[in-house]
Amino acid sequence: MILENGGIDYLINDALPLMEGIDTCSYEEFQYALAVGVTAPFYLSRLFAPHFQKGACIINISSSRDRMSQPQTKSYTAAKGGIAALTHALAASLAGKVRVNSISPGWIDTAYTVYEGPDALQQPAGRVGNPMDIANMVMFLCSDKAGFITGENICIDGGMTKLMIYHDDHGWTYTPEK
């Protein structure tokens, strides 16, 4: 491998593995979700390890699903939990050469829709996130300003995983699936 600039400064691992549940996910589909979500970032990190510049960083994109779940999302949740765990393991293995962190986005609307009412109120930040919320953290973690941060999983979800919501709280009503 010939590198024009002498080495690799950043590796950003972001993949959307299959989202299937226990009732529908085949063995092959589950293995595929893990291959895309965990195995590929592991092998990319391994492949690039000899080529990282000193002070380089790896950013893995996990999900707030690594700490909370919805029904029928087992394959996605397992893969995102796996990448969060892989992050701190890689940080220990690559210590002194590469900083490794992960970001766990919550609800991020890529269309930049402005939500009001219950969808916004259920989040302490008062809004749904957008891609720039994640991009800004990636840029920060890749900068020298984050030089003392490694092995961390940073949840960017507007505080949603910190707010306990019950039926009729914050305009939210629970309706069980049938």
PDB file of C-alpha atoms in Angstrom:
ATOM      1  CA  MET A   1       0.000   0.000   0.000  1.00  0.00           C
ATOM      2  CA  ILE A   2       1.540   3.324  -1.076  1.00  0.00           C
ATOM      3  CA  LEU A   3       0.325   6.368   0.804  1.00  0.00           C
ATOM      4  CA  GLU A   4       0.819   9.757  -0.822  1.00  0.00           C
ATOM      5  CA  ASN A   5       0.738  11.677   2.457  1.00  0.00           C
ATOM      6  CA  GLY A   6       2.814   9.226   4.471  1.00  0.00           C
ATOM      7  CA  GLY A   7       0.059   7.630   6.514  1.00  0.00           C
ATOM      8  CA  ILE A   8      -3.515   7.602   7.693  1.00  0.00           C
ATOM      9  CA  ASP A   9      -4.802  10.259  10.064  1.00  0.00           C
ATOM     10  CA  TYR A  10      -8.447   9.206  10.463  1.00  0.00           C
ATOM     11  CA  LEU A  11     -10.636   6.181   9.981  1.00  0.00           C
ATOM     12  CA  ILE A  12     -14.390   6.694  10.315  1.00  0.00           C
ATOM     13  CA  ASN A  13     -16.400   3.465  10.468  1.00  0.00           C
ATOM     14  CA  ASP A  14     -20.089   4.030   9.768  1.00  0.00           C
ATOM     15  CA  ALA A  15     -22.374   1.316   8.457  1.00  0.00           C
ATOM     16  CA  LEU A  16     -26.061   0.577   8.696  1.00  0.00           C
ATOM     17  CA  PRO A  17     -26.403  -3.125   9.388  1.00  0.00           C
ATOM     18  CA  LEU A  18     -29.632  -4.960   8.742  1.00  0.00           C
ATOM     19  CA  MET A  19     -32.450  -4.209  11.198  1.00  0.00           C
ATOM     20  CA  GLU A  20     -34.404  -7.395  11.811  1.00  0.00           C
ATOM     21  CA  GLY A  21     -36.072  -8.852  14.863  1.00  0.00           C
ATOM     22  CA  ILE A  22     -36.118 -12.199  16.578  1.00  0.00           C
ATOM     23  CA  ASP A  23     -39.225 -13.277  14.671  1.00  0.00           C
ATOM     24  CA  THR A  24     -37.840 -12.529  11.204  1.00  0.00           C
ATOM     25  CA  CYS A  25     -34.037 -12.519  11.272  1.00  0.00           C
ATOM     26  CA  SER A  26     -32.389 -15.590   9.805  1.00  0.00           C
ATOM     27  CA  TYR A  27     -28.998 -16.844  10.956  1.00  0.00           C
ATOM     28  CA  GLU A  28     -27.439 -15.547   7.735  1.00  0.00           C
ATOM     29  CA  GLU A  29     -29.037 -12.115   8.148  1.00  0.00           C
ATOM     30  CA  PHE A  30     -27.826 -11.861  11.741  1.00  0.00           C
ATOM     31  CA  GLN A  31     -24.301 -12.847  10.685  1.00  0.00           C
ATOM     32  CA  TYR A  32     -24.459 -10.241   7.899  1.00  0.00           C
ATOM     33  CA  ALA A  33     -25.456  -7.518  10.400  1.00  0.00           C
ATOM     34  CA  LEU A  34     -22.479  -8.403  12.591  1.00  0.00           C
ATOM     35  CA  ALA A  35     -20.150  -8.602   9.578  1.00  0.00           C
ATOM     36  CA  VAL A  36     -21.120  -5.122   8.384  1.00  0.00           C
ATOM     37  CA  GLY A  37     -21.428  -3.554  11.825  1.00  0.00           C
ATOM     38  CA  VAL A  38     -18.498  -5.095  13.742  1.00  0.00           C
ATOM     39  CA  THR A  39     -16.276  -7.361  11.667  1.00  0.00           C
ATOM     40  CA  ALA A  40     -15.638  -4.857   8.854  1.00  0.00           C
ATOM     41  CA  PRO A  41     -14.570  -2.037  11.229  1.00  0.00           C
ATOM     42  CA  PHE A  42     -12.316  -4.493  13.087  1.00  0.00           C
ATOM     43  CA  TYR A  43     -10.568  -5.618   9.914  1.00  0.00           C
ATOM     44  CA  LEU A  44     -10.270  -2.083   8.522  1.00  0.00           C
ATOM     45  CA  SER A  45      -8.628  -1.030  11.787  1.00  0.00           C
ATOM     46  CA  ARG A  46      -6.327  -4.051  11.626  1.00  0.00           C
ATOM     47  CA  LEU A  47      -5.450  -3.438   7.961  1.00  0.00           C
ATOM     48  CA  PHE A  48      -4.699   0.239   8.550  1.00  0.00           C
ATOM     49  CA  ALA A  49      -2.921  -0.196  11.937  1.00  0.00           C
ATOM     50  CA  PRO A  50       0.629  -0.163  10.500  1.00  0.00           C
ATOM     51  CA  HIS A  51      -0.176   2.937   8.452  1.00  0.00           C
ATOM     52  CA  PHE A  52      -1.683   5.228  11.090  1.00  0.00           C
ATOM     53  CA  GLN A  53       0.227   8.427  11.768  1.00  0.00           C
ATOM     54  CA  LYS A  54       1.061   9.129  15.392  1.00  0.00           C
ATOM     55  CA  GLY A  55      -1.952  10.868  16.909  1.00  0.00           C
ATOM     56  CA  ALA A  56      -4.361   9.331  14.401  1.00  0.00           C
ATOM     57  CA  CYS A  57      -7.872   8.446  15.425  1.00  0.00           C
ATOM     58  CA  ILE A  58     -10.596   5.972  14.669  1.00  0.00           C
ATOM     59  CA  ILE A  59     -14.207   7.024  15.070  1.00  0.00           C
ATOM     60  CA  ASN A  60     -16.802   4.258  15.118  1.00  0.00           C
ATOM     61  CA  ILE A  61     -20.454   5.154  14.678  1.00  0.00           C
ATOM     62  CA  SER A  62     -22.606   3.154  17.053  1.00  0.00           C
ATOM     63  CA  SER A  63     -26.174   4.089  18.031  1.00  0.00           C
ATOM     64  CA  SER A  64     -28.150   4.912  21.140  1.00  0.00           C
ATOM     65  CA  ARG A  65     -29.528   1.425  20.488  1.00  0.00           C
ATOM     66  CA  ASP A  66     -26.344   0.205  22.183  1.00  0.00           C
ATOM     67  CA  ARG A  67     -28.066   1.125  25.462  1.00  0.00           C
ATOM     68  CA  MET A  68     -31.806   0.884  24.686  1.00  0.00           C
ATOM     69  CA  SER A  69     -33.952  -1.115  22.286  1.00  0.00           C
ATOM     70  CA  GLN A  70     -37.159  -1.271  20.331  1.00  0.00           C
ATOM     71  CA  PRO A  71     -38.958  -4.477  19.386  1.00  0.00           C
ATOM     72  CA  GLN A  72     -37.739  -6.232  16.243  1.00  0.00           C
ATOM     73  CA  THR A  73     -34.333  -4.527  16.012  1.00  0.00           C
ATOM     74  CA  LYS A  74     -32.136  -7.314  17.410  1.00  0.00           C
ATOM     75  CA  SER A  75     -29.624  -7.555  14.571  1.00  0.00           C
ATOM     76  CA  TYR A  76     -29.042  -3.777  14.449  1.00  0.00           C
ATOM     77  CA  THR A  77     -28.879  -3.448  18.239  1.00  0.00           C
ATOM     78  CA  ALA A  78     -26.392  -6.315  18.542  1.00  0.00           C
ATOM     79  CA  ALA A  79     -24.137  -4.850  15.852  1.00  0.00           C
ATOM     80  CA  LYS A  80     -24.205  -1.360  17.371  1.00  0.00           C
ATOM     81  CA  GLY A  81     -23.515  -2.750  20.846  1.00  0.00           C
ATOM     82  CA  GLY A  82     -20.643  -4.726  19.371  1.00  0.00           C
ATOM     83  CA  ILE A  83     -19.041  -1.675  17.764  1.00  0.00           C
ATOM     84  CA  ALA A  84     -19.288   0.210  21.082  1.00  0.00           C
ATOM     85  CA  ALA A  85     -17.446  -2.654  22.837  1.00  0.00           C
ATOM     86  CA  LEU A  86     -14.917  -2.970  20.010  1.00  0.00           C
ATOM     87  CA  THR A  87     -14.150   0.728  20.468  1.00  0.00           C
ATOM     88  CA  HIS A  88     -12.763   0.414  23.985  1.00  0.00           C
ATOM     89  CA  ALA A  89     -10.949  -2.821  23.093  1.00  0.00           C
ATOM     90  CA  LEU A  90      -9.232  -1.135  20.128  1.00  0.00           C
ATOM     91  CA  ALA A  91      -8.400   1.894  22.284  1.00  0.00           C
ATOM     92  CA  ALA A  92      -6.519  -0.376  24.682  1.00  0.00           C
ATOM     93  CA  SER A  93      -4.753  -2.263  21.881  1.00  0.00           C
ATOM     94  CA  LEU A  94      -3.747   0.836  19.918  1.00  0.00           C
ATOM     95  CA  ALA A  95      -2.886   2.962  22.974  1.00  0.00           C
ATOM     96  CA  GLY A  96      -0.137   5.475  22.395  1.00  0.00           C
ATOM     97  CA  LYS A  97      -0.565   5.421  18.635  1.00  0.00           C
ATOM     98  CA  VAL A  98      -4.258   5.788  17.758  1.00  0.00           C
ATOM     99  CA  ARG A  99      -7.126   7.269  19.732  1.00  0.00           C
ATOM    100  CA  VAL A 100     -10.334   5.251  19.286  1.00  0.00           C
ATOM    101  CA  ASN A 101     -13.785   6.559  20.177  1.00  0.00           C
ATOM    102  CA  SER A 102     -17.357   5.902  19.174  1.00  0.00           C
ATOM    103  CA  ILE A 103     -20.400   8.088  18.774  1.00  0.00           C
ATOM    104  CA  SER A 104     -23.884   6.825  19.539  1.00  0.00           C
ATOM    105  CA  PRO A 105     -26.415   8.984  17.698  1.00  0.00           C
ATOM    106  CA  GLY A 106     -29.990   9.043  18.865  1.00  0.00           C
ATOM    107  CA  TRP A 107     -32.811  10.200  16.642  1.00  0.00           C
ATOM    108  CA  ILE A 108     -31.119  11.979  13.734  1.00  0.00           C
ATOM    109  CA  ASP A 109     -33.308  13.247  10.898  1.00  0.00           C
ATOM    110  CA  THR A 110     -31.253  13.422   7.718  1.00  0.00           C
ATOM    111  CA  ALA A 111     -33.917  15.555   6.004  1.00  0.00           C
ATOM    112  CA  TYR A 112     -33.471  18.282   8.654  1.00  0.00           C
ATOM    113  CA  THR A 113     -37.188  18.149   9.488  1.00  0.00           C
ATOM    114  CA  VAL A 114     -38.165  20.441  12.352  1.00  0.00           C
ATOM    115  CA  TYR A 115     -40.362  18.489  14.744  1.00  0.00           C
ATOM    116  CA  GLU A 116     -42.750  20.035  17.230  1.00  0.00           C
ATOM    117  CA  GLY A 117     -44.998  18.624  19.934  1.00  0.00           C
ATOM    118  CA  PRO A 118     -44.334  15.214  21.489  1.00  0.00           C
ATOM    119  CA  ASP A 119     -41.486  14.288  19.134  1.00  0.00           C
ATOM    120  CA  ALA A 120     -39.519  17.369  20.187  1.00  0.00           C
ATOM    121  CA  LEU A 121     -40.692  17.488  23.798  1.00  0.00           C
ATOM    122  CA  GLN A 122     -39.602  13.931  24.613  1.00  0.00           C
ATOM    123  CA  GLN A 123     -36.008  15.110  24.167  1.00  0.00           C
ATOM    124  CA  PRO A 124     -34.482  17.396  26.814  1.00  0.00           C
ATOM    125  CA  ALA A 125     -32.749  19.372  24.028  1.00  0.00           C
ATOM    126  CA  GLY A 126     -36.236  20.172  22.707  1.00  0.00           C
ATOM    127  CA  ARG A 127     -35.551  18.962  19.174  1.00  0.00           C
ATOM    128  CA  VAL A 128     -34.650  16.012  17.005  1.00  0.00           C
ATOM    129  CA  GLY A 129     -31.008  15.845  15.941  1.00  0.00           C
ATOM    130  CA  ASN A 130     -29.596  16.408  12.475  1.00  0.00           C
ATOM    131  CA  PRO A 131     -26.456  15.141  10.715  1.00  0.00           C
ATOM    132  CA  MET A 132     -24.427  18.227  11.676  1.00  0.00           C
ATOM    133  CA  ASP A 133     -24.792  17.280  15.344  1.00  0.00           C
ATOM    134  CA  ILE A 134     -22.859  14.097  14.584  1.00  0.00           C
ATOM    135  CA  ALA A 135     -20.446  15.648  12.057  1.00  0.00           C
ATOM    136  CA  ASN A 136     -19.412  18.323  14.580  1.00  0.00           C
ATOM    137  CA  MET A 137     -18.518  15.649  17.141  1.00  0.00           C
ATOM    138  CA  VAL A 138     -16.578  13.654  14.543  1.00  0.00           C
ATOM    139  CA  MET A 139     -14.580  16.785  13.671  1.00  0.00           C
ATOM    140  CA  PHE A 140     -13.935  17.519  17.341  1.00  0.00           C
ATOM    141  CA  LEU A 141     -12.781  13.959  18.084  1.00  0.00           C
ATOM    142  CA  CYS A 142     -10.424  14.093  15.089  1.00  0.00           C
ATOM    143  CA  SER A 143      -8.906  17.355  16.314  1.00  0.00           C
ATOM    144  CA  ASP A 144      -6.042  17.960  18.735  1.00  0.00           C
ATOM    145  CA  LYS A 145      -8.620  19.392  21.163  1.00  0.00           C
ATOM    146  CA  ALA A 146      -9.721  15.798  21.844  1.00  0.00           C
ATOM    147  CA  GLY A 147      -6.171  14.544  22.353  1.00  0.00           C
ATOM    148  CA  PHE A 148      -6.929  13.164  25.819  1.00  0.00           C
ATOM    149  CA  ILE A 149     -10.126  11.330  24.839  1.00  0.00           C
ATOM    150  CA  THR A 150      -9.886   7.666  23.896  1.00  0.00           C
ATOM    151  CA  GLY A 151     -11.962   4.568  24.496  1.00  0.00           C
ATOM    152  CA  GLU A 152     -15.137   6.591  24.933  1.00  0.00           C
ATOM    153  CA  ASN A 153     -18.615   6.123  23.530  1.00  0.00           C
ATOM    154  CA  ILE A 154     -20.268   9.535  23.306  1.00  0.00           C
ATOM    155  CA  CYS A 155     -24.044   9.508  23.074  1.00  0.00           C
ATOM    156  CA  ILE A 156     -25.481  12.383  21.024  1.00  0.00           C
ATOM    157  CA  ASP A 157     -29.220  12.104  21.449  1.00  0.00           C
ATOM    158  CA  GLY A 158     -30.439  15.416  22.836  1.00  0.00           C
ATOM    159  CA  GLY A 159     -30.644  13.771  26.256  1.00  0.00           C
ATOM    160  CA  MET A 160     -33.332  11.316  25.165  1.00  0.00           C
ATOM    161  CA  THR A 161     -31.682   8.304  26.838  1.00  0.00           C
ATOM    162  CA  LYS A 162     -31.514  10.261  30.091  1.00  0.00           C
ATOM    163  CA  LEU A 163     -35.179  11.295  30.279  1.00  0.00           C
ATOM    164  CA  MET A 164     -37.549   8.767  31.835  1.00  0.00           C
ATOM    165  CA  ILE A 165     -40.827   9.003  29.932  1.00  0.00           C
ATOM    166  CA  TYR A 166     -44.065   7.424  31.051  1.00  0.00           C
ATOM    167  CA  HIS A 167     -47.499   7.310  29.417  1.00  0.00           C
ATOM    168  CA  ASP A 168     -48.859  10.853  29.028  1.00  0.00           C
ATOM    169  CA  ASP A 169     -45.496  12.480  29.898  1.00  0.00           C
ATOM    170  CA  HIS A 170     -44.244  15.223  27.612  1.00  0.00           C
ATOM    171  CA  GLY A 171     -47.116  14.708  25.177  1.00  0.00           C
ATOM    172  CA  TRP A 172     -46.193  11.046  24.653  1.00  0.00           C
ATOM    173  CA  THR A 173     -48.807   8.290  24.784  1.00  0.00           C
ATOM    174  CA  TYR A 174     -47.945   4.611  24.809  1.00  0.00           C
ATOM    175  CA  THR A 175     -49.892   2.476  22.364  1.00  0.00           C
ATOM    176  CA  PRO A 176     -48.826  -1.182  22.347  1.00  0.00           C
ATOM    177  CA  GLU A 177     -48.300  -2.899  19.012  1.00  0.00           C
ATOM    178  CA  LYS A 178     -50.933  -5.409  18.051  1.00  0.00           C
TER     179      LYS A 178
END
